[in-house]
XYZ file of C-alpha atoms in Angstrom:
559
model
C -117.438 -140.280 -68.183
C -116.224 -143.869 -67.347
C -117.683 -146.258 -65.137
C -115.021 -145.374 -62.462
C -116.528 -142.125 -62.370
C -119.957 -143.217 -61.235
C -118.472 -145.145 -58.552
C -116.059 -142.096 -57.338
C -116.781 -140.825 -54.110
C -119.143 -137.719 -54.075
C -117.595 -134.209 -53.201
C -118.135 -130.875 -54.174
C -115.465 -130.957 -56.869
C -116.628 -134.135 -58.469
C -120.108 -132.960 -58.201
C -119.369 -129.726 -60.130
C -117.550 -131.637 -62.865
C -120.676 -134.288 -63.127
C -122.676 -130.837 -63.287
C -120.170 -129.597 -66.098
C -120.102 -132.638 -68.188
C -123.994 -133.155 -67.938
C -124.689 -129.832 -69.154
C -122.194 -130.187 -72.344
C -119.931 -126.936 -70.721
C -117.295 -129.356 -70.555
C -116.683 -132.226 -73.244
C -113.599 -133.611 -71.737
C -112.100 -132.886 -68.434
C -108.509 -131.540 -68.376
C -106.907 -130.765 -64.927
C -102.871 -129.827 -64.119
C -100.379 -129.977 -61.402
C -98.508 -126.693 -61.603
C -95.532 -126.728 -59.206
C -92.918 -124.231 -58.936
C -89.719 -125.945 -59.395
C -87.840 -123.931 -56.440
C -87.703 -126.940 -53.807
C -88.958 -130.390 -53.128
C -92.696 -131.424 -53.021
C -93.872 -132.372 -49.769
C -96.796 -134.518 -48.338
C -99.428 -131.272 -48.943
C -98.444 -131.655 -52.875
C -98.997 -135.690 -52.668
C -102.872 -134.633 -51.971
C -102.697 -132.083 -54.604
C -101.152 -134.560 -57.094
C -103.546 -137.194 -56.359
C -106.626 -134.943 -56.522
C -105.923 -133.492 -59.960
C -104.631 -136.961 -61.373
C -107.339 -138.989 -60.128
C -110.076 -136.882 -61.049
C -108.935 -136.592 -64.479
C -108.705 -140.524 -64.545
C -111.982 -141.143 -63.101
C -113.543 -138.781 -65.676
C -111.621 -140.363 -68.475
C -109.829 -136.995 -68.966
C -106.315 -135.576 -69.050
C -103.970 -133.911 -66.489
C -100.939 -132.107 -67.616
C -97.450 -131.564 -65.729
C -96.808 -127.727 -65.596
C -93.619 -126.479 -64.417
C -94.556 -122.893 -62.948
C -90.966 -121.674 -63.700
C -91.441 -117.923 -63.722
C -89.020 -117.156 -61.016
C -85.112 -117.615 -62.443
C -83.856 -116.805 -58.986
C -85.307 -119.543 -57.054
C -85.692 -122.625 -59.434
C -83.323 -125.271 -60.467
C -83.321 -128.298 -63.132
C -82.498 -130.466 -60.054
C -86.010 -129.693 -58.993
C -87.645 -130.337 -62.016
C -86.220 -133.673 -62.449
C -87.270 -134.506 -58.647
C -90.609 -133.234 -59.446
C -91.281 -135.535 -62.130
C -89.430 -138.266 -60.421
C -91.938 -137.758 -57.496
C -95.125 -137.731 -59.694
C -93.946 -141.215 -61.260
C -93.098 -142.362 -57.575
C -96.928 -141.551 -56.495
C -97.882 -144.084 -59.401
C -99.359 -141.099 -61.693
C -98.343 -140.198 -65.473
C -99.092 -136.791 -66.782
C -100.767 -136.473 -70.378
C -98.393 -133.401 -71.495
C -95.283 -131.974 -69.641
C -95.253 -128.011 -69.903
C -93.309 -124.952 -68.684
C -94.880 -121.612 -67.899
C -91.615 -120.261 -69.639
C -92.985 -121.704 -73.096
C -95.892 -119.099 -72.786
C -93.542 -116.082 -72.254
C -94.028 -114.596 -75.605
C -97.821 -115.190 -75.371
C -98.161 -113.543 -71.980
C -95.946 -110.558 -73.106
C -98.435 -110.161 -76.418
C -101.601 -110.039 -73.771
C -99.817 -107.742 -71.621
C -99.398 -105.260 -74.245
C -103.097 -106.114 -74.932
C -103.978 -105.007 -71.624
C -102.116 -101.805 -71.853
C -103.552 -100.824 -75.120
C -107.128 -101.377 -73.491
C -106.080 -98.982 -70.622
C -106.164 -101.896 -68.275
C -102.542 -102.118 -67.095
C -99.536 -99.457 -66.626
C -95.976 -99.102 -65.836
C -95.134 -98.036 -62.354
C -92.074 -96.494 -61.075
C -92.854 -97.112 -57.325
C -90.503 -99.879 -55.962
C -91.750 -102.733 -53.877
C -91.783 -100.921 -50.513
C -93.786 -97.874 -51.865
C -96.256 -100.442 -53.289
C -96.923 -102.344 -50.467
C -97.332 -99.098 -48.403
C -99.731 -97.541 -50.931
C -101.781 -100.827 -51.048
C -104.067 -100.175 -48.042
C -105.459 -102.516 -45.550
C -108.385 -104.868 -45.242
C -110.213 -101.834 -43.630
C -108.846 -98.990 -45.683
C -108.448 -98.463 -49.469
C -105.193 -98.174 -50.874
C -103.776 -94.968 -52.656
C -103.568 -94.578 -56.677
C -99.920 -94.673 -57.923
C -98.712 -91.272 -59.212
C -97.966 -92.899 -62.476
C -101.384 -94.788 -62.609
C -102.596 -92.100 -65.382
C -99.879 -92.607 -67.839
C -101.187 -92.592 -71.494
C -101.531 -95.710 -73.448
C -98.495 -94.826 -75.716
C -96.264 -93.858 -72.658
C -96.950 -97.294 -71.130
C -96.484 -99.087 -74.388
C -92.905 -97.299 -74.802
C -91.899 -98.018 -71.187
C -93.147 -101.764 -71.158
C -91.166 -102.196 -74.173
C -88.148 -100.539 -72.726
C -88.523 -102.669 -69.441
C -88.306 -106.069 -72.090
C -85.668 -104.879 -73.950
C -83.317 -104.506 -70.740
C -83.226 -100.748 -70.656
C -83.804 -100.560 -66.791
C -82.250 -101.935 -63.658
C -83.916 -104.422 -61.413
C -86.737 -103.391 -59.604
C -86.520 -100.006 -61.305
C -90.040 -100.388 -62.910
C -92.897 -102.831 -62.730
C -96.129 -103.516 -64.955
C -99.419 -103.438 -62.773
C -102.911 -104.530 -63.925
C -105.316 -101.145 -63.694
C -108.322 -102.516 -61.544
C -109.311 -100.818 -58.276
C -107.257 -99.723 -55.514
C -110.502 -99.523 -53.101
C -111.543 -102.849 -54.125
C -112.447 -105.126 -51.043
C -110.109 -107.801 -52.254
C -106.466 -106.814 -51.745
C -105.411 -108.867 -54.510
C -107.481 -106.752 -57.019
C -105.646 -103.488 -55.901
C -103.870 -103.150 -59.165
C -101.395 -106.321 -58.808
C -98.161 -106.396 -60.220
C -97.903 -108.401 -63.599
C -94.078 -107.995 -64.375
C -90.974 -107.322 -62.320
C -87.322 -106.680 -63.912
C -84.818 -109.277 -63.260
C -81.820 -109.555 -64.955
C -81.287 -113.085 -64.424
C -80.507 -116.252 -66.618
C -83.559 -118.435 -66.775
C -82.771 -122.410 -67.071
C -85.306 -122.703 -69.746
C -85.151 -119.508 -71.827
C -81.624 -118.312 -71.018
C -80.869 -114.699 -71.442
C -83.916 -113.883 -73.844
C -85.854 -112.305 -70.942
C -85.009 -109.762 -68.374
C -88.843 -109.404 -67.393
C -90.475 -112.163 -65.656
C -94.603 -112.611 -65.230
C -95.847 -112.781 -61.408
C -97.556 -116.062 -60.555
C -101.107 -114.492 -60.728
C -100.331 -113.532 -64.342
C -99.092 -116.467 -65.665
C -101.445 -118.893 -63.879
C -104.659 -118.305 -65.382
C -103.225 -117.726 -68.541
C -101.153 -121.049 -68.665
C -104.593 -122.932 -67.807
C -106.392 -120.904 -70.695
C -103.767 -121.727 -73.359
C -103.541 -125.506 -72.118
C -107.464 -125.832 -72.204
C -107.921 -126.684 -68.700
C -111.406 -127.163 -67.800
C -111.286 -127.395 -63.787
C -108.004 -125.497 -62.046
C -107.787 -127.500 -58.740
C -106.091 -125.080 -56.097
C -105.510 -125.272 -52.288
C -107.599 -122.764 -50.111
C -105.189 -120.071 -50.169
C -105.937 -119.190 -53.571
C -109.621 -118.866 -53.006
C -108.936 -114.775 -52.813
C -106.726 -114.901 -56.262
C -109.827 -116.347 -58.270
C -111.608 -113.032 -58.748
C -107.811 -111.894 -60.260
C -107.680 -115.176 -62.224
C -111.120 -114.295 -63.873
C -110.416 -110.921 -64.362
C -107.374 -111.288 -66.524
C -109.114 -113.903 -68.643
C -112.248 -111.727 -68.788
C -110.376 -108.770 -69.473
C -108.392 -110.371 -72.463
C -111.512 -112.042 -73.971
C -109.686 -115.567 -73.553
C -111.079 -119.081 -72.726
C -111.613 -119.006 -69.132
C -111.179 -122.113 -66.812
C -113.081 -122.793 -63.606
C -110.920 -122.579 -60.714
C -111.986 -124.429 -57.511
C -110.468 -124.532 -54.156
C -110.117 -127.161 -51.766
C -108.394 -127.755 -48.404
C -104.707 -128.469 -47.850
C -103.236 -131.141 -46.362
C -102.033 -130.939 -42.903
C -100.635 -133.761 -40.868
C -99.813 -133.724 -36.992
C -95.943 -133.302 -36.074
C -95.170 -132.149 -39.548
C -94.363 -128.759 -41.303
C -94.754 -128.048 -44.790
C -93.519 -124.232 -44.766
C -90.532 -124.043 -47.430
C -89.220 -121.318 -45.163
C -89.285 -123.695 -42.068
C -87.938 -126.606 -43.945
C -85.189 -124.577 -45.191
C -84.256 -123.540 -41.740
C -84.288 -127.101 -40.682
C -81.860 -128.268 -43.526
C -79.512 -125.349 -43.422
C -79.466 -125.208 -39.794
C -78.305 -129.036 -39.800
C -81.165 -130.047 -37.763
C -81.818 -132.793 -40.141
C -79.491 -134.485 -42.846
C -81.062 -133.014 -45.798
C -84.226 -132.641 -47.722
C -84.518 -136.544 -48.127
C -83.984 -137.034 -44.380
C -86.489 -139.842 -43.287
C -87.990 -137.359 -40.587
C -88.959 -134.901 -43.244
C -92.301 -134.174 -44.660
C -91.050 -134.138 -48.191
C -91.887 -136.860 -50.557
C -88.177 -137.497 -50.719
C -88.052 -137.959 -47.023
C -91.064 -139.984 -46.698
C -89.707 -142.144 -49.449
C -86.434 -142.947 -47.806
C -88.301 -143.262 -44.490
C -90.026 -146.361 -46.242
C -93.658 -144.954 -46.691
C -95.057 -146.600 -49.807
C -96.671 -144.464 -52.233
C -99.846 -146.200 -52.198
C -100.308 -145.673 -48.503
C -99.638 -141.892 -49.480
C -102.215 -141.960 -52.317
C -104.672 -143.947 -50.167
C -104.330 -141.697 -47.454
C -105.000 -138.454 -49.612
C -108.116 -140.206 -50.988
C -109.421 -140.942 -47.897
C -109.029 -137.583 -46.081
C -111.049 -136.296 -49.271
C -111.861 -132.680 -50.444
C -113.121 -130.179 -47.924
C -113.759 -126.556 -47.777
C -112.252 -125.631 -44.407
C -108.503 -126.587 -43.531
C -107.817 -128.928 -40.793
C -105.355 -130.889 -39.510
C -105.417 -134.994 -39.539
C -103.802 -137.360 -36.783
C -100.647 -138.930 -37.814
C -102.188 -141.965 -36.522
C -104.321 -142.348 -39.439
C -101.715 -141.677 -41.835
C -99.685 -144.489 -40.051
C -102.780 -146.726 -40.435
C -102.558 -146.550 -44.182
C -98.916 -147.026 -44.096
C -99.151 -150.183 -42.075
C -102.242 -151.709 -43.890
C -100.241 -151.421 -47.101
C -97.220 -152.815 -45.496
C -99.101 -155.823 -43.435
C -100.021 -157.151 -46.858
C -96.889 -156.718 -48.929
C -93.762 -156.495 -46.516
C -91.838 -159.670 -46.088
C -91.264 -160.896 -42.468
C -87.907 -161.241 -41.087
C -86.652 -161.887 -37.562
C -84.378 -159.162 -36.051
C -83.096 -158.537 -32.565
C -82.238 -154.746 -31.876
C -81.506 -155.293 -28.220
C -79.853 -158.470 -28.147
C -79.140 -160.791 -24.984
C -77.809 -164.363 -25.532
C -79.833 -167.156 -25.191
C -77.927 -170.630 -24.739
C -79.742 -173.696 -25.048
C -77.593 -175.864 -22.639
C -79.085 -179.709 -23.864
C -78.737 -178.582 -27.637
C -76.397 -180.976 -29.597
C -72.870 -179.079 -29.820
C -72.521 -177.954 -33.205
C -75.489 -179.041 -34.577
C -77.706 -176.745 -36.933
C -81.172 -176.866 -38.089
C -82.877 -175.084 -40.838
C -86.675 -174.153 -39.803
C -89.314 -173.141 -41.920
C -90.974 -169.761 -41.391
C -93.579 -168.042 -43.482
C -92.503 -164.933 -45.281
C -96.022 -163.473 -44.935
C -99.001 -164.967 -43.280
C -101.384 -162.143 -45.233
C -100.013 -163.628 -48.365
C -99.951 -167.611 -48.789
C -98.385 -166.871 -51.940
C -95.375 -165.317 -50.582
C -94.044 -169.055 -49.618
C -91.564 -169.722 -46.816
C -87.719 -169.397 -45.955
C -85.138 -171.385 -44.080
C -83.828 -169.793 -40.940
C -80.551 -171.386 -39.199
C -81.184 -172.319 -35.386
C -78.334 -173.652 -33.383
C -77.082 -173.819 -29.749
C -76.788 -169.930 -28.846
C -79.350 -167.495 -30.001
C -79.890 -163.807 -29.898
C -83.273 -162.562 -28.211
C -84.680 -159.137 -27.229
C -83.368 -158.085 -24.045
C -87.033 -157.278 -23.267
C -88.271 -160.768 -23.686
C -86.721 -161.761 -20.548
C -87.459 -160.635 -16.780
C -85.547 -161.869 -13.782
C -88.351 -160.623 -11.672
C -91.682 -160.237 -13.577
C -94.760 -158.617 -12.872
C -97.934 -160.518 -12.729
C -98.911 -159.441 -16.611
C -95.535 -160.608 -17.933
C -95.846 -163.772 -20.096
C -92.692 -163.777 -21.782
C -89.447 -165.642 -20.809
C -88.440 -165.968 -16.911
C -86.694 -168.414 -14.948
C -88.649 -171.895 -14.835
C -91.196 -170.626 -17.633
C -91.549 -172.054 -20.716
C -91.962 -169.684 -24.226
C -92.201 -170.502 -27.693
C -89.572 -169.579 -29.984
C -90.841 -168.388 -33.448
C -90.729 -171.273 -36.142
C -88.632 -173.198 -33.629
C -88.801 -175.185 -30.259
C -90.382 -174.561 -26.576
C -87.714 -173.443 -24.752
C -87.407 -172.992 -20.447
C -85.157 -170.541 -18.810
C -83.144 -172.337 -15.965
C -80.276 -169.966 -15.146
C -78.801 -166.345 -15.981
C -75.274 -164.946 -16.119
C -74.582 -161.447 -14.730
C -71.680 -159.307 -15.259
C -69.765 -157.027 -12.376
C -72.615 -154.440 -12.520
C -75.456 -156.976 -12.645
C -76.614 -157.076 -16.063
C -77.598 -160.184 -17.385
C -75.450 -161.334 -20.173
C -76.573 -164.398 -20.933
C -79.796 -166.709 -20.246
C -79.569 -170.660 -20.127
C -82.482 -172.761 -21.039
C -83.212 -176.081 -22.133
C -85.425 -177.221 -25.148
C -87.872 -179.687 -25.753
C -86.923 -181.534 -28.925
C -90.534 -182.815 -29.691
C -91.876 -178.955 -29.859
C -90.205 -178.310 -33.167
C -92.671 -176.126 -35.371
C -94.004 -174.741 -32.275
C -96.559 -177.432 -30.794
C -96.225 -179.771 -28.288
C -97.649 -183.463 -28.844
C -98.674 -183.614 -25.181
C -101.188 -180.272 -25.754
C -99.604 -178.189 -23.343
C -99.786 -174.349 -24.122
C -97.387 -171.532 -23.638
C -98.371 -168.167 -23.243
C -95.717 -166.276 -25.376
C -93.979 -166.461 -28.709
C -90.852 -164.858 -29.084
C -88.259 -164.257 -31.926
C -84.787 -164.925 -32.070
C -81.816 -164.860 -34.679
C -79.016 -167.675 -34.378
C -75.760 -165.995 -33.050
C -73.577 -167.940 -35.462
C -75.317 -166.850 -38.600
C -76.483 -163.290 -37.364
C -76.141 -160.260 -39.701
C -74.589 -157.390 -37.937
C -76.416 -154.335 -39.588
C -77.137 -150.587 -39.139
C -80.632 -149.714 -38.020
C -82.083 -146.323 -37.581
C -84.764 -145.754 -35.487
C -87.133 -142.627 -36.080
C -89.741 -141.010 -33.968
C -91.539 -137.545 -34.774
C -89.507 -134.692 -35.489
C -91.065 -132.438 -33.240
C -92.311 -133.204 -29.641
C -95.513 -131.024 -30.230
C -98.189 -132.021 -32.790
C -98.733 -128.658 -34.063
C -94.902 -127.145 -34.331
C -96.261 -124.136 -36.504
C -97.890 -122.923 -33.411
C -94.765 -122.413 -31.431
C -94.662 -119.257 -29.016
C -92.842 -116.775 -30.700
C -92.538 -118.610 -33.913
C -89.734 -120.538 -32.583
C -90.620 -123.901 -33.673
C -87.066 -125.068 -33.322
C -87.468 -125.434 -29.634
C -90.087 -128.270 -30.311
C -87.591 -130.424 -31.860
C -87.508 -134.095 -30.451
C -84.054 -134.581 -29.306
C -84.506 -138.438 -29.798
C -86.119 -138.261 -33.217
C -83.177 -140.263 -34.608
C -81.231 -142.935 -33.017
C -78.722 -144.989 -34.730
C -77.673 -148.444 -33.423
C -76.910 -152.126 -34.543
C -78.945 -155.180 -34.633
C -78.691 -158.790 -34.878
C -80.679 -159.948 -38.080
C -81.366 -163.215 -39.602
C -78.675 -163.914 -42.212
C -81.081 -163.802 -45.386
C -81.285 -159.780 -44.882
C -77.853 -159.856 -46.227
C -79.471 -160.113 -49.626
C -81.455 -157.274 -48.837
C -81.566 -154.436 -51.515
C -82.272 -150.734 -51.064
C -86.174 -150.050 -51.660
C -87.374 -153.313 -50.261
C -89.716 -153.369 -47.187
C -89.740 -155.731 -44.303
C -91.471 -156.321 -41.227
C -89.201 -157.089 -38.357
C -91.493 -159.727 -36.441
C -92.791 -158.024 -33.225
C -90.927 -155.153 -33.909
C -91.941 -152.812 -36.550
C -91.769 -152.235 -40.477
C -88.402 -151.615 -41.830
C -87.070 -150.264 -45.222
C -83.668 -150.976 -46.625
C -82.214 -147.550 -47.579
C -81.707 -147.224 -51.060
C -79.050 -144.608 -50.797
C -76.648 -145.989 -47.917
C -76.846 -149.615 -48.318
C -74.143 -151.391 -50.149
C -74.046 -155.055 -51.536
C -74.272 -157.461 -48.467
C -74.115 -154.246 -45.960
C -77.666 -153.266 -45.672
C -78.916 -150.295 -43.682
C -82.225 -150.168 -42.360
C -84.888 -147.413 -41.567
C -87.801 -147.969 -39.186
C -90.935 -146.886 -41.131
C -93.431 -147.259 -38.532
C -94.073 -149.425 -35.372
C -96.600 -152.164 -35.643
C -98.931 -150.226 -33.298
C -99.207 -146.558 -32.355
C -96.514 -146.739 -29.940
C -96.003 -142.875 -29.857
C -99.519 -142.174 -29.071
C -99.507 -144.643 -26.106
C -96.105 -143.187 -24.933
C -97.482 -139.774 -24.866
C -100.890 -140.837 -23.120
C -98.657 -142.622 -20.460
C -96.504 -139.445 -19.911
C -99.502 -137.250 -19.432
């Protein structure tokens, strides 16, 4: 056990592992992350990945990545590649990469062993009949009329299934356990089904494929997994997991379940996410509003923040839902320390400094990150005409408005004090320009005479501004629990303004922004330079998260 394990947080899984190591039951911790490559990983998987990999690291053990590729009809190499990329993106490295398909020969051999022991049989019932005869939580199931076939007949039929002599769904192999068991998973579960489909890894070598419950525990056993960490929905599958290993007389890992990760305003159902994509409600699996790791990555969520969030919420035995504000706290915390500061104006109005020398441009020194002195400074051009946020000026302000208004002085970030003197309006009465004067003695933001101002606002030189596309994102749903929509129609809870695309006036240094870089647009929000749509000198920016929890504040105000 490493020193890191001694200082690790205490929870029921880590406590169990410490006991197993202390007793000598386990010599080295071995965990695994076993995703099915039939889709993209989502935020819930971030917790599962963090849990299995972190625990292995803490206890000086190993963690495998295993593709649960037992369903050729739903799996694709694209998903295999994406899963590996997402795990790496989160900052983890597997000790070995395996595929359940690599174990097909051994799984089949074990299936014949169970048949020979009288613990498995071939059933001619179709899926509907099997489901109908399964019974309910209050009533026992009904034995299959084929349950008492002889060992010889079952072996012959199983081998004929493997040889491709039957059509899809014509027969299945079932474990022979107890159709009256109080756990429905133990009522003669299906082990193999017939599917004449090409498999990405095994080609056309097989036409029978193992069910998850049959492949899972045996794959864990083959790999020597010591602690098979799963989410709570697999708790009722554990007796079957144990039964298969015990019946075969093979090494049995310890399955331990923990609560899955649920976050407000997010759905993690693959079926519902697929409806969002196929219905055109989002722009694909990597849409920045999606809870997929691809989507969160494109939104600009740092992987370190997701891992920190997963570690913070910890491991529990009861499912719950975490506030979006907590997740965003970890995003802000990381970006505040690491994101470069830049100035950008998203709702611009012209600010004209009347007493500024015509044609003169000064370069102002601005900090790249006040949280990181080593980040240094940059030069920002300053001239006669600037862009400022429309909301930073009010002609008739309320009492608690301290920004720019006629006759009032404010500080321009890293620049001068300016005082508004007059405004221009269009025919509809909209302000088109604000005229002001500046005090040349206040360069850098301080007055020699010691006078103070109550507000500092940001700006961008109109002459040098970069005009760039900016995408503003809100929650995809208006309700924090979209899964509980009346009648299951979660689509009616879609937020109509979850994505707004506009253009902003950005300081010229952002022309050099590269896809994958993070920035704080001062006084506005954290933004991410999109790594897909950005082009050289034509960056596209996504709003990752506001500087404060504006959504929660807006919702409270609306109520």
